Short mmCIF file of C-alpha atoms and ligand atoms in Angstrom, two decimals:
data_model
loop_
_atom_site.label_atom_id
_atom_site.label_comp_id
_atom_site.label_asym_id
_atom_site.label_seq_id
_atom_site.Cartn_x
_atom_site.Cartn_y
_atom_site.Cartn_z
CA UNK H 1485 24.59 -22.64 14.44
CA UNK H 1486 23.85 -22.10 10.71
CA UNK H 1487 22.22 -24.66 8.75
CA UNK H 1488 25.43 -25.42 6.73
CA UNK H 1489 27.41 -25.82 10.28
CA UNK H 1490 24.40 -28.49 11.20
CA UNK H 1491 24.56 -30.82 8.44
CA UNK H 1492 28.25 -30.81 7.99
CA UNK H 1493 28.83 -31.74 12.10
CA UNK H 1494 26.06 -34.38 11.59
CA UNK H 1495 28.03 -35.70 8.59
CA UNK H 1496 31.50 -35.52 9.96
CA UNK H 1497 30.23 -36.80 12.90
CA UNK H 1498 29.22 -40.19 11.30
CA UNK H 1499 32.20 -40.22 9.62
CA UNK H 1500 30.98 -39.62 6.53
CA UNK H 1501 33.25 -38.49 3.71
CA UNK H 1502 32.99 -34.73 2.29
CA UNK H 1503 31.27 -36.08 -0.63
CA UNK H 1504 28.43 -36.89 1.04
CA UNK H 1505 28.51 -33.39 2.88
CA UNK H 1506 28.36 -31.93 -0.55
CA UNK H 1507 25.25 -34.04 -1.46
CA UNK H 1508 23.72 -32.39 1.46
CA UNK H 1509 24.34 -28.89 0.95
CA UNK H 1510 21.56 -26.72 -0.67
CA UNK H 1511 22.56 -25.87 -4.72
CA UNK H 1512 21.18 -22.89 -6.22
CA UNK H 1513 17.57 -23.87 -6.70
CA UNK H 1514 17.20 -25.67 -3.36
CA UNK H 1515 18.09 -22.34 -2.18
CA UNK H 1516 16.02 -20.48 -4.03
CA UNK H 1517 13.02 -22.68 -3.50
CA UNK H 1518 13.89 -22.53 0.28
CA UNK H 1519 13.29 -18.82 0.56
CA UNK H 1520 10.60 -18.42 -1.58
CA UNK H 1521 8.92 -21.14 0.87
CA UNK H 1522 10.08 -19.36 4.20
CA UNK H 1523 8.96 -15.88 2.95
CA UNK H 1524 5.69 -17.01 2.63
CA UNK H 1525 5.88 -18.90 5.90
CA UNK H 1526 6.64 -15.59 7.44
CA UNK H 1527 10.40 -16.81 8.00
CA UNK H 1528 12.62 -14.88 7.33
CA UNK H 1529 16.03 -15.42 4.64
CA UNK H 1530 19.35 -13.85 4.02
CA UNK H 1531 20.13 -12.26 1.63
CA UNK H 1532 24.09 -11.41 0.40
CA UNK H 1533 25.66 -9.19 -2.30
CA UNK H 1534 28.98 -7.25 -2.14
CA UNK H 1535 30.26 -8.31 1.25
CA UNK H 1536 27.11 -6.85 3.11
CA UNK H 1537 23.96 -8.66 4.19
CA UNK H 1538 20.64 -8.21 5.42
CA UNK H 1539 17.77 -10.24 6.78
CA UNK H 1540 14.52 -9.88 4.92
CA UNK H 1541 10.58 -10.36 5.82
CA UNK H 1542 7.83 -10.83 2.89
CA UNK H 1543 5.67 -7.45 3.83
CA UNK H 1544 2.74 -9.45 3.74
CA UNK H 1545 3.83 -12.84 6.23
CA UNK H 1546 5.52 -10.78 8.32
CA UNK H 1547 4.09 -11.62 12.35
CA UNK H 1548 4.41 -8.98 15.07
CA UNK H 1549 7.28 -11.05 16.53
CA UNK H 1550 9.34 -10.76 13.70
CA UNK H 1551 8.73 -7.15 12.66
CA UNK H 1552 10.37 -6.49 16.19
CA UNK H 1553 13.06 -9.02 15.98
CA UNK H 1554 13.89 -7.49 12.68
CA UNK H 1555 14.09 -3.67 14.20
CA UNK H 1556 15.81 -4.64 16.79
CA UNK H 1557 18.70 -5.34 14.31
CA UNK H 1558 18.75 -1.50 13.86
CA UNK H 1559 17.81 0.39 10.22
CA UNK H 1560 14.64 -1.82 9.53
CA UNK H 1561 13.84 -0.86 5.70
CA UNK H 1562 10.70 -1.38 4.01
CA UNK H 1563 11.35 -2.45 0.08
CA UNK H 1564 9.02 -1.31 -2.20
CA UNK H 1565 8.33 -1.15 -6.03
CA UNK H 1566 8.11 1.80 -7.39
CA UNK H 1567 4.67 1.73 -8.48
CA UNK H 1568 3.34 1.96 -5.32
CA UNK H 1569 6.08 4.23 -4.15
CA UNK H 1570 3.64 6.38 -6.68
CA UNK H 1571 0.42 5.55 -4.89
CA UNK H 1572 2.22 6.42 -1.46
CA UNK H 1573 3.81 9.51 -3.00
CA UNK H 1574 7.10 8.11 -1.44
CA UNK H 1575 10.23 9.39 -3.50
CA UNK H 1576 12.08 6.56 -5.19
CA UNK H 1577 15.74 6.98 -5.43
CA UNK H 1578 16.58 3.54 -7.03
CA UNK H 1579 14.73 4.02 -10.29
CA UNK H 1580 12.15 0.57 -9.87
CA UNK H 1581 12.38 0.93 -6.38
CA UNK H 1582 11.86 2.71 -3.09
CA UNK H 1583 13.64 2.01 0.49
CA UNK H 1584 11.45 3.41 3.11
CA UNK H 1585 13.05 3.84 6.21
CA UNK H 1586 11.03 2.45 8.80
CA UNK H 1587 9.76 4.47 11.82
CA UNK H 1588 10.94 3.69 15.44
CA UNK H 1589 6.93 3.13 16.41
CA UNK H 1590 6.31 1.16 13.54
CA UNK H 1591 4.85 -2.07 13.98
CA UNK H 1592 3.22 -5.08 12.18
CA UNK H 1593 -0.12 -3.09 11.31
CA UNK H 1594 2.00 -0.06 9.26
CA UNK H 1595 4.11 -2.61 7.56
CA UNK H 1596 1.06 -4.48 6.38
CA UNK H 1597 -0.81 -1.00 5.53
CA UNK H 1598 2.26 0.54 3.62
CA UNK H 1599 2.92 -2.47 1.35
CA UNK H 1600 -1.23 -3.49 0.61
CA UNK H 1601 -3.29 -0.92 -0.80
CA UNK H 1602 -6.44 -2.19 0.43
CA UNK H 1603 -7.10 0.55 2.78
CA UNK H 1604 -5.66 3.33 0.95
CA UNK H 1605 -8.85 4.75 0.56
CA UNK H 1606 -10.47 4.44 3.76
CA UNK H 1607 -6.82 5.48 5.55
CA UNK H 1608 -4.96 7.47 3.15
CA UNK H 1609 -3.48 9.78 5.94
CA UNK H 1610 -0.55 7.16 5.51
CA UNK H 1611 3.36 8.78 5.14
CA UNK H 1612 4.81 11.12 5.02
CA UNK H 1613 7.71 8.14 3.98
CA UNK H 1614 11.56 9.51 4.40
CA UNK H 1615 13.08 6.64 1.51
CA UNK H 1616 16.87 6.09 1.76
CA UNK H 1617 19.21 7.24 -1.36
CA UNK H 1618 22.59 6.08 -2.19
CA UNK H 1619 24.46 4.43 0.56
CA UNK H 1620 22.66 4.44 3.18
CA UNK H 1621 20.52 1.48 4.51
CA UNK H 1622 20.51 -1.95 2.49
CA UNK H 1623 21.76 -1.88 -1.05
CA UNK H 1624 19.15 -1.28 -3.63
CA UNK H 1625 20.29 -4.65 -4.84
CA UNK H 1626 19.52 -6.33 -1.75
CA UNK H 1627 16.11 -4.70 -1.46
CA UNK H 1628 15.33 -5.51 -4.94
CA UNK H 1629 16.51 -9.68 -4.72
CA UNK H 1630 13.91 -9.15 -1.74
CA UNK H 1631 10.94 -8.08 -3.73
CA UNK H 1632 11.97 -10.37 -6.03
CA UNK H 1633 11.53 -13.05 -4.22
CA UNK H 1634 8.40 -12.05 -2.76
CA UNK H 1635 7.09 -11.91 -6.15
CA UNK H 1636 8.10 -15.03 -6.74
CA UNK H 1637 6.25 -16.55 -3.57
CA UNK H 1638 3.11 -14.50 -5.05
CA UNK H 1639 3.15 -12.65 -1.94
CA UNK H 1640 2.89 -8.79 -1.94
CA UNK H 1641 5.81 -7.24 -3.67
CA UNK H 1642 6.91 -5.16 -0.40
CA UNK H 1643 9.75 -6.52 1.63
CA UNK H 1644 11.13 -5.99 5.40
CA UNK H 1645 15.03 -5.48 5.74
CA UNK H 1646 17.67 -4.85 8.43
CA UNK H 1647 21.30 -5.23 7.99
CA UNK H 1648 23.15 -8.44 9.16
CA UNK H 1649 26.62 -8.90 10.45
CA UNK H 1650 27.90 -12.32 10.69
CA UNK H 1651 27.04 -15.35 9.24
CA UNK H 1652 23.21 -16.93 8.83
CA UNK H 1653 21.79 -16.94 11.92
CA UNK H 1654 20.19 -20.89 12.72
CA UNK H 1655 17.97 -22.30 10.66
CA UNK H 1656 18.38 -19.20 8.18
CA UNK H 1657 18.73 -19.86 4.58
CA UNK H 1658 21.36 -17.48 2.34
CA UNK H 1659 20.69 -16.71 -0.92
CA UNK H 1660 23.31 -14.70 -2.79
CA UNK H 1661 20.73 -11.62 -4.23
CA UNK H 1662 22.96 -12.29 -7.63
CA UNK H 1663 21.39 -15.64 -7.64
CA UNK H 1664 17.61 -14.11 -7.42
CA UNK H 1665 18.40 -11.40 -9.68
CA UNK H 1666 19.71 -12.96 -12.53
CA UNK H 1667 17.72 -13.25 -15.55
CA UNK H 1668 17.08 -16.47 -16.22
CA UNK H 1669 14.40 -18.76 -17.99
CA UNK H 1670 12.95 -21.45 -15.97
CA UNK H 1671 14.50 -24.96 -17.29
CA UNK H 1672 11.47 -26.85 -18.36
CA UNK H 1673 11.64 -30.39 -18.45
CA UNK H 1674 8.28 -32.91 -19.62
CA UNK H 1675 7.17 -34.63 -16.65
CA UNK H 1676 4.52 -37.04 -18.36
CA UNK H 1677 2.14 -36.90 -21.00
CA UNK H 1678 -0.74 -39.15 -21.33
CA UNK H 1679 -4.05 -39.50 -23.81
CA UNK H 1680 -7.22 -37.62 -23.01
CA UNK H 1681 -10.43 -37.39 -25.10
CA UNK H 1682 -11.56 -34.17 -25.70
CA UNK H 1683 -14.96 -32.87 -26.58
CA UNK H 1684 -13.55 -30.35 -28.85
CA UNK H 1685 -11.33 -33.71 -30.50
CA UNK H 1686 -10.74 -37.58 -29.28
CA UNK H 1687 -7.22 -37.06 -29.77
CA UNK H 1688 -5.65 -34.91 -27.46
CA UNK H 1689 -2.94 -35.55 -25.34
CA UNK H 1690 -2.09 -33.90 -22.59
CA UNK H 1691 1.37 -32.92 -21.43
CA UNK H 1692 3.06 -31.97 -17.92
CA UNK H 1693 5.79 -29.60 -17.77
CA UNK H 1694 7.42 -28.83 -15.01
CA UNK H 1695 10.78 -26.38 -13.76
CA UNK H 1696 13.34 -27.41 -10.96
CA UNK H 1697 13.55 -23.71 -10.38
CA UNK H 1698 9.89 -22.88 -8.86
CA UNK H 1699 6.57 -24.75 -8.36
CA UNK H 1700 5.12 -23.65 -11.35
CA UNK H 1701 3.13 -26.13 -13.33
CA UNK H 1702 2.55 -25.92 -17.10
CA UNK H 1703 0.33 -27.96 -19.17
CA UNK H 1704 0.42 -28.53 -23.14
CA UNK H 1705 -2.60 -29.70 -24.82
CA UNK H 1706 -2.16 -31.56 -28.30
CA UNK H 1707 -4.96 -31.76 -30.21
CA UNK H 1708 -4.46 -34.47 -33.85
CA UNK H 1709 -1.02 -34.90 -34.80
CA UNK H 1710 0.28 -31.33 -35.63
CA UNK H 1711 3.04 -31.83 -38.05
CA UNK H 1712 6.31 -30.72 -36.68
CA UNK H 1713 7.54 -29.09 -40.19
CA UNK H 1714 4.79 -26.44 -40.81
CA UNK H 1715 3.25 -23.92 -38.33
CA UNK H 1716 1.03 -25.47 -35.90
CA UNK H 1717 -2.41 -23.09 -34.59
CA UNK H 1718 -1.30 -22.52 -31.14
CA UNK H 1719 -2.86 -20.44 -27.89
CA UNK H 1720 -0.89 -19.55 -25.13
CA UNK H 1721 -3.04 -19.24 -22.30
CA UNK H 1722 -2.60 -17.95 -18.87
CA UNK H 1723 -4.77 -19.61 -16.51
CA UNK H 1724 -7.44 -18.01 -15.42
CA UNK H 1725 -9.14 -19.61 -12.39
CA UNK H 1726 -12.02 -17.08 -12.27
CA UNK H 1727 -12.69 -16.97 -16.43
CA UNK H 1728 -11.44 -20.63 -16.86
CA UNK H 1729 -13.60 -22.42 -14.01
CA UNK H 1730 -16.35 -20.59 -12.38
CA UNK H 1731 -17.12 -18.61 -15.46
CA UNK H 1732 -16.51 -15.24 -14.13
CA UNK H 1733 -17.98 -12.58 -16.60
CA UNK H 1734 -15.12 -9.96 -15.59
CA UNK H 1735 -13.08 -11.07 -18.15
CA UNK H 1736 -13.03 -13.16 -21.73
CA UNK H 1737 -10.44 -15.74 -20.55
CA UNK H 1738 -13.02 -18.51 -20.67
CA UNK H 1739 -14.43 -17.92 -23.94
CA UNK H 1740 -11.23 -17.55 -25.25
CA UNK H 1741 -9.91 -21.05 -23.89
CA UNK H 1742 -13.30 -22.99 -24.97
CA UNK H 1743 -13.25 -21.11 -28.58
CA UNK H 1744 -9.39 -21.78 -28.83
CA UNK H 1745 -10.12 -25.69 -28.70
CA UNK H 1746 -13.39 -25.56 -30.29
CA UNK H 1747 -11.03 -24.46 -33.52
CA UNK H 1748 -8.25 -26.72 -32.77
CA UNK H 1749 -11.15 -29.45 -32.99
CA UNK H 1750 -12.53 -28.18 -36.19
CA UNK H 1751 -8.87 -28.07 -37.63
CA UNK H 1752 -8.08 -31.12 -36.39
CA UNK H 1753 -4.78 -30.00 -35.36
CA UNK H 1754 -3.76 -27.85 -32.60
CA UNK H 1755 -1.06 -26.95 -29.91
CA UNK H 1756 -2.83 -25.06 -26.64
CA UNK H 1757 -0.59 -24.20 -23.64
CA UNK H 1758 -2.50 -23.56 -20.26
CA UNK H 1759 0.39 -21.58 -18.68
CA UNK H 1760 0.48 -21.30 -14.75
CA UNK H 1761 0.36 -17.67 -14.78
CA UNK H 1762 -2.38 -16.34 -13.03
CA UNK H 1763 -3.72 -12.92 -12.96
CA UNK H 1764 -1.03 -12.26 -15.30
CA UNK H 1765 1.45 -13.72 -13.20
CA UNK H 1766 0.77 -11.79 -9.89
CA UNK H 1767 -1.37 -15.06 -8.49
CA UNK H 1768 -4.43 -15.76 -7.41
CA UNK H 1769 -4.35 -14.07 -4.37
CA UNK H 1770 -3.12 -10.62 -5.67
CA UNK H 1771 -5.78 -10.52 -8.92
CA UNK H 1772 -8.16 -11.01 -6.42
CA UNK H 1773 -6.56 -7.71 -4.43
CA UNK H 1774 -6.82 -6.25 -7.83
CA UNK H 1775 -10.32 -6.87 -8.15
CA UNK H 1776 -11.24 -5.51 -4.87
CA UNK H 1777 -9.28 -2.39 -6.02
CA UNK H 1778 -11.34 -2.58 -9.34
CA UNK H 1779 -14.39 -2.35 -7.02
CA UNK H 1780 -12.99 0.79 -5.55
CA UNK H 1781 -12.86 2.19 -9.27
CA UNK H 1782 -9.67 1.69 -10.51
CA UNK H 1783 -8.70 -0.14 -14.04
CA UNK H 1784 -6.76 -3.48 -14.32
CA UNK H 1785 -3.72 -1.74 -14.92
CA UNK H 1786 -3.51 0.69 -12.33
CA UNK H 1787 -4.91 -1.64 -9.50
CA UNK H 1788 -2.15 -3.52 -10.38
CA UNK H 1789 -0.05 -0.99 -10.03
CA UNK H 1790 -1.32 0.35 -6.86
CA UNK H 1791 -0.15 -3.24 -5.52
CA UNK H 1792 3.42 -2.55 -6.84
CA UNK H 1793 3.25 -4.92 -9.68
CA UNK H 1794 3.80 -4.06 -13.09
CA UNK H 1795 0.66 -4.38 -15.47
CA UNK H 1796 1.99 -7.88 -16.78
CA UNK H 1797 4.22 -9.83 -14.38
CA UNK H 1798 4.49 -12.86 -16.97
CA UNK H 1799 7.17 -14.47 -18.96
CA UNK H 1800 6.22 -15.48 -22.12
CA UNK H 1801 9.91 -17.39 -23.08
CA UNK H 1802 7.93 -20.09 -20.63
CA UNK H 1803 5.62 -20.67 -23.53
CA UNK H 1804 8.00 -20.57 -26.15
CA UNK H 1805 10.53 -23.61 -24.36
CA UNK H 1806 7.34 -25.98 -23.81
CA UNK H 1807 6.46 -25.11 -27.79
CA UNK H 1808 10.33 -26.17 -28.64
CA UNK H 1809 10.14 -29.01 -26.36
CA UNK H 1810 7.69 -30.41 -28.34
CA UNK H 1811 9.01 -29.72 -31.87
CA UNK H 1812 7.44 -26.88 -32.88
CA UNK H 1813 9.42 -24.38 -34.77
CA UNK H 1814 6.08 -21.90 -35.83
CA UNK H 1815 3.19 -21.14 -35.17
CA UNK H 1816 -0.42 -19.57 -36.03
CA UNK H 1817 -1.25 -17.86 -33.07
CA UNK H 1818 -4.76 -17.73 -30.84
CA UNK H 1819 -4.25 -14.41 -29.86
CA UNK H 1820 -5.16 -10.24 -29.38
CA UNK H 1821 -2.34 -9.15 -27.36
CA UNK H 1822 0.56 -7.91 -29.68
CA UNK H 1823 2.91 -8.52 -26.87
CA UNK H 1824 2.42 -12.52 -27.20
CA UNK H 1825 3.85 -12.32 -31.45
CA UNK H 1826 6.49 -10.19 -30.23
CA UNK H 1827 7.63 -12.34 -27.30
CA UNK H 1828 7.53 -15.41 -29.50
CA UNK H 1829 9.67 -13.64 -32.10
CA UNK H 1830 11.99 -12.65 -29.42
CA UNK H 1831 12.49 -15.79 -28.07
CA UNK H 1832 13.06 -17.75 -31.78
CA UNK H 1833 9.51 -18.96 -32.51
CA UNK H 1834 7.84 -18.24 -35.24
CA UNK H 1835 5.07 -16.43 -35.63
CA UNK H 1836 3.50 -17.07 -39.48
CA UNK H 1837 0.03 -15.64 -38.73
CA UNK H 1838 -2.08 -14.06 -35.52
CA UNK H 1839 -5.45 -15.27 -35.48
CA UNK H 1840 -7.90 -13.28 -33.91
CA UNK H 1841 -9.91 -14.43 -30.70
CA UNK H 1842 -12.56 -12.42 -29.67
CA UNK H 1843 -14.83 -13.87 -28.09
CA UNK H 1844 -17.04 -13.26 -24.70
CA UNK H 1845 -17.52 -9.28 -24.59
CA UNK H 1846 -20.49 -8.86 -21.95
CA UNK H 1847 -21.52 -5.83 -19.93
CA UNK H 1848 -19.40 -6.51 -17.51
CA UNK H 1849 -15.84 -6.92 -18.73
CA UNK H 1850 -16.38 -4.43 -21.79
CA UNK H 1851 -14.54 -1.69 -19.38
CA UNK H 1852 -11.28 -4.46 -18.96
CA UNK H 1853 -11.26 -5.00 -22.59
CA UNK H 1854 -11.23 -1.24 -23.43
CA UNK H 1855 -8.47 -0.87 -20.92
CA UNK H 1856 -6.71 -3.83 -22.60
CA UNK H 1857 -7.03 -1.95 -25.89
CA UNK H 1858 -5.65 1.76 -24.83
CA UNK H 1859 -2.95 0.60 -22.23
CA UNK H 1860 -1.93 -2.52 -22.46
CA UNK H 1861 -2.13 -2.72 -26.99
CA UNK H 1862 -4.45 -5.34 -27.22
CA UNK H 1863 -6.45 -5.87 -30.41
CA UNK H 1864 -10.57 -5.32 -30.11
N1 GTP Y 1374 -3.74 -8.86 -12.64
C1 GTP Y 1374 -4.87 -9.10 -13.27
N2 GTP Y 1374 -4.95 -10.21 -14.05
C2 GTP Y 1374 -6.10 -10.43 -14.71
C3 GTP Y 1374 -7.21 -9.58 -14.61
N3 GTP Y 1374 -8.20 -10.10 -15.37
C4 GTP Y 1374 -7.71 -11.23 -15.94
N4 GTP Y 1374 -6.45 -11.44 -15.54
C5 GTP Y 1374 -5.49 -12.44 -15.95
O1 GTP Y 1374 -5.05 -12.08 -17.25
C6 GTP Y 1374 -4.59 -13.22 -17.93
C7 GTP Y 1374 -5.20 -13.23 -19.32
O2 GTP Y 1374 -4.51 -14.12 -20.04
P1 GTP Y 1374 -4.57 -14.31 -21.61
O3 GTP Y 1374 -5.97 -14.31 -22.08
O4 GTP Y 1374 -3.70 -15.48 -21.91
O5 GTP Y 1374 -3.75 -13.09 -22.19
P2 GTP Y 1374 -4.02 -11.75 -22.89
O6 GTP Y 1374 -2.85 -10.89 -22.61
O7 GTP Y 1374 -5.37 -11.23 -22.52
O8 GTP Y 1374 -3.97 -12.05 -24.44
P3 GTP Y 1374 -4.95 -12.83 -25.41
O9 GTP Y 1374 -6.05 -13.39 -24.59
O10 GTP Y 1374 -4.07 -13.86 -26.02
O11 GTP Y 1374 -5.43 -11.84 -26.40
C8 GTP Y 1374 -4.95 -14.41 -17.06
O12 GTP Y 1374 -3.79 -14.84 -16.34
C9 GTP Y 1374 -5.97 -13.83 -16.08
O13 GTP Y 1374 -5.96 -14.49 -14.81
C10 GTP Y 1374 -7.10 -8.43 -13.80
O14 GTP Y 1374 -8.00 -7.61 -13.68
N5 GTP Y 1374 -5.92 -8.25 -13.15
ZN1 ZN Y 1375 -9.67 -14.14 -16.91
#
């Protein structure tokens, strides 16, 4: 019996009025939030769109058990990006995405190997890959609400598929893939805000923002009183738990946070967002796959896309709501990356003047920031 079925029995059962039953069911974020928390649970979710439907796996959750359960729906597809369709040399037919068909002797270990590129070195006798075009197999818009969600879980963006007829099978949440698909900005609501002292300044206030949409957590850090009528010196900065914490000398995200306040101190007067965004937005857990990659040889930007991610996963309207939230209409920005102004622009803030931040080059991320420069437009 589907979930739906279970509460509305339990409900009518109790003689509870339809109401009631309609408090219970799941709206459109519960549901999202509910498969983006079984995918990484290795559960897996339903996924609708045009009258068909398929069950889908996160790639990288995905037990033995399940793979099996999944094939023995008949037509198991594996969902890929097309950047590592590239790595795989698998022909994509959907434009940002490939649908491998999976193999009758496939099993938990080739799902794992196709969609993480960890061993592509050491086993790169993987494929040939036969990908599905057209009609055949799920939809391309099915398979990509799939990856989509993975991404979203900050799992691997690689996802399992096999056609479903019927309804949800028990215990099964369905999302509609138009629901995961659809463009749309996290609603960002302030949580709290209280005072805390800062080295850099004694007053700085700290705010909590927070989205009913995912489990992302962003912070605002005041620093003075920035007046709301002229442009405040902002930084919008993705967190960084290896540059920001434990002082990792691959990268100048550290120095760039600590030099970002020590200004906002000196000014007196500062706005600096620590966005939940890490590893530009792939998670911890895949920057550190893209460091093991970058051990192997490869650049940021192509171990990123070697894991099927595009070289910057983040949303940078995020930044630009929790700036509006508080008041601000313009800003000076904290920044080398080109791609930040624009992205303000875009999204109505204003950007009066980018101030430089560089800070931190050592021996050891010099390579990253030359890559940022050539690929990726950043400013040396
Ligand atoms: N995927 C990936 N992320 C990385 C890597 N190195 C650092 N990061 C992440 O990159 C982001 C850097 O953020 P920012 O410093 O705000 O952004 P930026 O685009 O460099 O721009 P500015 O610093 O403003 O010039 C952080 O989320 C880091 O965790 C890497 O090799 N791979
Ligand atoms: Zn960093």
């Amino acid at each position: 019996m589907s979930l739906s079925g279970l509460m509305f029995q339990s409900a009518s059962r109790r003689g509870i009025e339809t109401g009631m039953t309609d408090a219970l069911a799941l709206d459109a974020a519960e549901r999202l939030a509910r498969a983006r928390a079984d995918l990484r649970m290795g559960l897996p979710v339903m996924l609708t769109h045009d009258g068909a439907s398929a069950l889908a796996l996160a790639a990288e959750t995905a037990t033995a058990r399940r793979v099996e359960g999944l094939k023995a729906l008949g037509g198991a597809t594996l969902a890929i990006t097309s950047k590592r369709a590239e790595t795989l040399r698998a022909r994509a037919y959907d434009g940002d995405l490939a649908r491998i068909r999976v193999p009758g002797d496939a099993d938990r270990a080739w799902v794992h190997a196709t969609a993480d590129p960890a061993e592509d070195l050491s086993s790169p006798m993987k494929g040939p890959f036969a990908t599905l075009r057209g009609e055949e197999g799920p939809s391309p818009t099915l398979a990509r609400a799939a990856i989509r969600l993975a991404k979203a879980a900050r799992l691997l963006p690689a996802a399992l598929l096999a056609p479903l007829v019927g309804p949800a099978p028990e215990g099964v949440v369905e999302v509609p893939a138009a629901l995961v698909l659809e463009a749309r900005v996290a609603p960002l609501a302030e949580v709290v805000s209280a005072r805390v002292p800062l080295a850099v300044a004694q007053a700085g206030r700290v705010h909590v923002f927070r989205s009913p949409l995912d489990d992302a957590e962003h912070v605002a850090v005041e620093i003075g009183s920035p007046s709301r009528d002229a442009p405040v010196l902002a930084r919008l900065h993705s967190a960084c738990f290896t540059g920001d914490l434990l002082g990792s000398l691959k990268c100048d995200c550290g120095p760039q946070l600590h030099a970002a306040l020590a200004r906002m101190g000196a000014e007196g007067a500062g706005v600096l967002l620590y966005l939940d965004q890490e590893g530009r937005g792939i998670g911890l857990a895949n920057k550190m796959r893209a460091y093991s990659l970058q051990d192997q040889g490869f650049d940021t930007v192509e171990a990123n896309h070697r894991l099927g991610f595009e070289d910057d996963e983040r949303d940078f309207r995020i930044g630009a709501q929790i700036l509006k939230a508080l008041g601000f209409r313009s800003v000076r920005l904290l920044t080398n990356n080109p791609a930040k102004v624009a992205r303000m622009e875009e999204a109505g803030v204003r950007v009066t003047e980018r101030v430089p931040l560089r800070v931190g080059l050592n021996d050891q991320n010099a390579a990253y920031l030359a890559t940022k420069a050539a690929k990726s437009g950043h400013l040396l």
